[in-house]
Amino acid sequence: MSYLETTHDVYKEAALTPDVGLCCTTNPIWELPGLKIPKIMQEMNYGCGSTVHARDLTNSPKMLYVGVGGGMELLQFAYFNRQKGGVVGIDVVDEMLEASRKNFVEAEAQNDWFKSEFVDLKKGDALHLPVEDNSIDVAAQNCLFNIFKADDLKKAIAEMYRVLKPHGKLVMSDPTCEQPMNDELRNDERLRALCLSGSLPISEYVKALTDAGFGTIEIRARKPYRILDTKNYPTDELIYIESIEVAAIKDPMPADGPCVFTGKAAIYYGDGPYFDDKAGHILLKNQPLAICDKTAGVLASLGRDDIFISESTYHYDGGGCC
């Protein structure tokens, strides 16, 4: 049995018998004004963060969500696009698709504004999306990409890139891990399916996205997630896993490389009212400016004694240098 077959079976079981302790279940439950999320959706809340951000969802964008779970994030996305088929949900597990359909009936009962037809559920997998090229404004996945091994991860990201419109966004949440994992952990198919042993370091995760062509990467949050301890897992040392929330934007790739925002800021505190680096970045005196890591490196190379550059906070909330 391949690791993808094991993953299929894990989530088939989770669809037939909701398991509030399975996998992640730490996805925030946003109950926006007029939005009620059925309890069954909360019980099938298999995510490690949130991909729902209002600033990404203005003007009724066409949305794609891969790995539907119990439908909670599909419902949240539909809140922002109340049109027939405005949100496309794709899953390879028939039982999960059927569970979502049933959950939408309950959602209709609790939300006067919601209709199941707002969400177009389709059978398909992340490696071969049944979606046209350049047709999606906002795509999302939650705690899915970390399951894939390297070659499959490359395919999954390329598929998301293919279906997005120019300047479209891929919004994600996945576990990451900065410590090395042994081969036994990496090759444990069930632990990989449970969003644990496939966790990559952030730098590798970001590189996979930029290698696919995404010109702008935003790391929006970095939070504690799980521990793999020596008593319950095949490891000689305690392993700390975090989750991150990331947006990859289908911007043209800059000639000098991608703009990756990891939460750095620059503050100018010199004698003048501002500093202009003549490259499109103006720092107002004593006003922090969010900067990408590339700009941080350029400013640091100037060797000035009146510009402070912060360390990465791994929290970026828009605006900034690019």
XYZ file of C-alpha atoms in Angstrom:
322
model
C 0.000 0.000 0.000
C 1.370 3.422 -0.949
C 1.383 6.312 1.500
C -1.365 8.013 -0.526
C -3.571 4.934 -0.157
C -2.954 4.989 3.589
C -3.914 8.665 3.637
C -7.088 7.875 1.703
C -8.070 5.228 4.233
C -7.368 7.501 7.218
C -9.696 10.190 5.881
C -12.309 7.697 4.737
C -12.522 6.571 8.370
C -12.621 10.219 9.491
C -15.542 10.888 7.133
C -17.548 7.881 8.274
C -16.794 8.386 11.971
C -15.823 11.987 12.808
C -12.804 12.000 15.118
C -12.249 15.233 17.021
C -8.812 13.993 18.085
C -7.605 13.092 14.592
C -4.720 14.819 12.917
C -4.926 18.544 13.463
C -8.287 19.839 14.734
C -6.761 23.207 15.658
C -8.286 25.190 12.811
C -9.850 28.448 14.114
C -13.631 28.525 13.887
C -14.540 31.967 12.592
C -18.229 32.696 13.171
C -18.571 35.865 11.157
C -21.689 38.078 11.406
C -24.636 35.985 10.254
C -22.523 32.819 9.900
C -23.267 29.757 12.016
C -21.089 26.672 11.697
C -22.834 23.361 12.446
C -21.379 21.260 15.242
C -20.680 18.355 12.885
C -18.454 20.609 10.772
C -16.536 21.589 13.880
C -16.076 17.934 14.792
C -14.670 17.282 11.304
C -12.387 20.302 11.521
C -9.159 18.661 10.303
C -6.917 21.694 9.816
C -3.884 23.209 11.530
C -4.656 26.899 11.026
C -6.956 29.048 8.910
C -6.968 29.805 5.206
C -9.937 32.178 5.513
C -8.809 35.819 5.512
C -11.309 38.550 4.654
C -8.680 40.688 2.935
C -8.196 37.923 0.325
C -11.906 37.534 -0.349
C -13.215 40.894 -1.545
C -15.358 41.280 -4.679
C -16.695 37.696 -4.688
C -13.563 35.874 -5.876
C -13.757 32.483 -7.565
C -12.387 30.090 -4.934
C -10.934 26.588 -4.865
C -10.435 24.447 -1.771
C -8.600 21.128 -2.025
C -9.210 18.493 0.654
C -12.727 19.402 1.767
C -12.822 17.842 5.222
C -16.268 18.320 6.740
C -16.908 21.447 4.672
C -16.258 24.070 7.330
C -13.845 26.211 5.343
C -15.961 25.762 2.212
C -18.877 27.259 4.159
C -16.670 30.085 5.368
C -15.484 30.793 1.814
C -19.065 30.718 0.512
C -19.861 33.523 2.976
C -17.782 35.779 0.713
C -19.125 34.501 -2.641
C -22.839 33.766 -2.522
C -23.135 32.615 -6.104
C -23.834 29.227 -7.636
C -20.532 27.402 -7.958
C -18.602 30.357 -6.548
C -16.551 27.944 -4.457
C -15.125 24.697 -5.820
C -14.297 21.923 -3.357
C -12.185 18.945 -4.448
C -11.455 15.718 -2.602
C -10.274 12.249 -3.606
C -12.280 10.535 -0.841
C -15.888 9.806 -1.865
C -16.995 9.467 1.747
C -15.625 12.906 2.610
C -17.470 14.480 -0.315
C -20.697 12.801 0.785
C -20.181 13.921 4.390
C -19.721 17.516 3.220
C -22.922 17.348 1.169
C -24.853 16.200 4.246
C -23.204 18.878 6.381
C -24.241 21.577 3.897
C -27.875 20.603 4.413
C -27.423 21.314 8.114
C -25.628 24.563 7.255
C -28.611 25.628 5.144
C -30.895 25.040 8.127
C -28.765 27.268 10.342
C -27.891 30.012 7.825
C -30.679 31.774 5.894
C -28.211 33.128 3.346
C -26.486 29.824 2.484
C -27.397 27.464 -0.339
C -25.561 24.208 -1.042
C -25.312 25.204 -4.709
C -22.813 27.911 -3.714
C -20.252 25.088 -3.390
C -19.430 22.844 -6.350
C -18.044 19.591 -4.930
C -15.925 17.529 -7.317
C -14.095 14.206 -7.135
C -10.409 14.718 -7.870
C -6.963 14.808 -6.347
C -4.419 17.529 -5.753
C -2.011 16.106 -8.324
C -4.552 16.315 -11.173
C -7.010 19.101 -10.417
C -10.221 18.996 -12.513
C -10.055 22.769 -12.936
C -9.284 24.958 -15.957
C -6.059 26.940 -16.298
C -6.042 30.520 -14.972
C -9.609 30.296 -13.634
C -9.269 30.714 -9.845
C -8.759 33.902 -7.810
C -8.052 32.278 -4.434
C -7.019 28.649 -3.920
C -6.518 27.054 -0.526
C -5.417 23.893 1.237
C -5.200 23.188 4.941
C -2.870 20.538 6.329
C -2.606 18.692 3.005
C 0.669 19.600 1.328
C 2.739 18.438 4.307
C 1.487 14.902 3.646
C 3.073 14.734 0.195
C 6.547 13.403 -0.482
C 8.885 15.618 -2.525
C 7.885 14.657 -6.082
C 4.161 14.712 -5.299
C 4.475 18.019 -3.443
C 6.077 19.529 -6.538
C 3.147 18.300 -8.664
C 0.526 19.574 -6.202
C 2.032 23.066 -6.073
C 2.380 23.166 -9.874
C -1.311 22.284 -10.206
C -2.319 25.124 -7.879
C -0.110 27.512 -9.846
C -1.685 26.339 -13.118
C -5.300 26.982 -12.094
C -4.711 30.385 -10.492
C -5.276 33.576 -12.429
C -2.340 36.009 -12.703
C -1.899 37.644 -9.274
C -4.151 34.991 -7.740
C -3.390 33.698 -4.248
C -2.706 30.249 -2.871
C -3.491 30.364 0.853
C -2.212 27.499 3.004
C -1.721 26.184 6.492
C 0.696 23.323 7.141
C 2.839 21.870 9.924
C 6.560 22.629 9.702
C 9.573 21.367 11.621
C 13.081 22.809 11.856
C 14.582 19.660 13.390
C 15.711 16.669 11.314
C 13.516 13.578 11.445
C 14.870 10.045 11.131
C 13.917 7.753 8.241
C 11.582 5.687 10.393
C 9.460 8.751 11.122
C 9.634 10.047 7.566
C 8.571 6.686 6.135
C 5.754 6.013 8.593
C 2.743 6.287 6.283
C 0.176 6.804 9.024
C 2.194 9.528 10.789
C 2.561 11.257 7.438
C -1.199 10.977 6.858
C -1.762 12.443 10.332
C 0.133 15.621 9.341
C 3.196 14.900 11.467
C 6.189 13.215 9.861
C 5.967 15.039 6.531
C 6.600 18.440 8.113
C 9.338 20.412 6.318
C 11.578 23.260 7.506
C 10.107 26.622 6.554
C 12.945 27.391 4.132
C 12.285 24.172 2.177
C 8.543 24.813 2.195
C 9.046 28.324 0.799
C 11.565 27.122 -1.798
C 9.053 24.577 -3.117
C 6.633 27.461 -3.717
C 9.122 29.803 -5.361
C 10.514 26.972 -7.514
C 6.984 26.620 -8.925
C 7.061 30.291 -9.985
C 5.270 32.144 -7.194
C 6.908 35.584 -7.091
C 5.630 36.709 -3.681
C 5.401 34.665 -0.482
C 3.810 35.906 2.756
C 4.282 34.056 6.026
C 1.305 35.245 8.003
C 1.526 33.219 11.203
C 3.791 30.698 12.952
C 2.380 28.834 15.942
C 3.143 25.873 18.223
C 1.527 22.682 16.967
C 2.694 19.234 18.159
C 5.412 17.304 19.996
C 6.832 13.939 18.952
C 8.205 12.524 22.194
C 10.590 9.642 22.812
C 8.013 7.488 24.636
C 5.328 7.420 21.965
C 7.252 7.853 18.725
C 10.382 6.268 17.203
C 12.736 9.143 17.988
C 15.700 9.577 20.314
C 14.977 13.261 20.863
C 11.908 15.373 21.423
C 10.754 16.935 18.160
C 8.843 20.219 18.127
C 6.433 20.854 15.240
C 4.911 24.240 14.414
C 2.174 25.275 12.019
C 2.429 28.176 9.607
C -0.088 30.123 7.572
C 1.262 31.182 4.184
C 0.035 32.969 1.076
C 1.816 32.386 -2.243
C 0.915 34.941 -4.897
C 1.121 34.291 -8.633
C 3.041 37.498 -9.259
C 5.712 37.650 -11.969
C 9.049 36.460 -10.624
C 11.302 39.521 -10.062
C 14.604 39.465 -11.915
C 16.476 39.427 -8.607
C 14.407 36.616 -7.094
C 11.143 36.224 -5.164
C 9.882 38.590 -2.483
C 9.527 36.519 0.696
C 7.968 38.234 3.695
C 8.890 36.618 7.017
C 7.813 39.527 9.220
C 10.895 41.749 9.092
C 10.654 45.526 9.414
C 13.027 48.441 8.852
C 13.064 51.638 10.937
C 14.972 54.741 9.850
C 16.090 57.009 12.710
C 18.526 59.379 10.998
C 18.673 63.171 10.842
C 16.433 63.656 7.811
C 12.646 63.229 7.594
C 13.023 60.081 5.463
C 15.484 57.776 3.725
C 15.127 56.920 0.028
C 17.194 53.956 -1.170
C 16.528 54.952 -4.817
C 15.101 51.455 -5.421
C 11.478 52.178 -4.592
C 11.716 52.036 -0.785
C 11.133 55.166 1.279
C 11.565 54.893 5.038
C 9.837 57.669 6.987
C 11.647 58.624 10.156
C 10.711 56.404 13.106
C 7.970 54.669 11.079
C 8.402 50.876 10.790
C 8.100 49.557 7.240
C 7.422 45.879 6.574
C 10.094 44.587 4.227
C 10.745 41.344 2.402
C 13.874 39.383 3.250
C 15.495 40.475 -0.025
C 15.039 44.171 0.783
C 16.285 43.543 4.318
C 19.508 42.137 2.884
C 20.004 45.090 0.551
C 19.425 47.649 3.312
C 21.753 45.791 5.663
C 24.475 45.790 3.005
C 24.476 49.611 3.013
C 26.174 49.539 6.413
C 24.253 52.547 7.696
C 24.098 53.360 11.393
C 20.635 54.935 11.186
C 18.529 52.032 9.915
C 17.374 49.224 12.206
C 16.258 45.914 10.686
C 14.288 43.544 12.886
C 14.579 39.785 12.971
C 11.898 37.669 11.292
C 8.734 37.560 13.363
C 7.008 35.110 10.983
C 3.940 37.287 11.063
C 3.128 39.469 8.055
C -0.121 41.386 7.660
C 0.212 43.147 4.337
C 1.576 46.459 3.101
C 5.297 46.926 3.091
C 8.025 47.351 0.563
C 6.750 45.461 -2.481
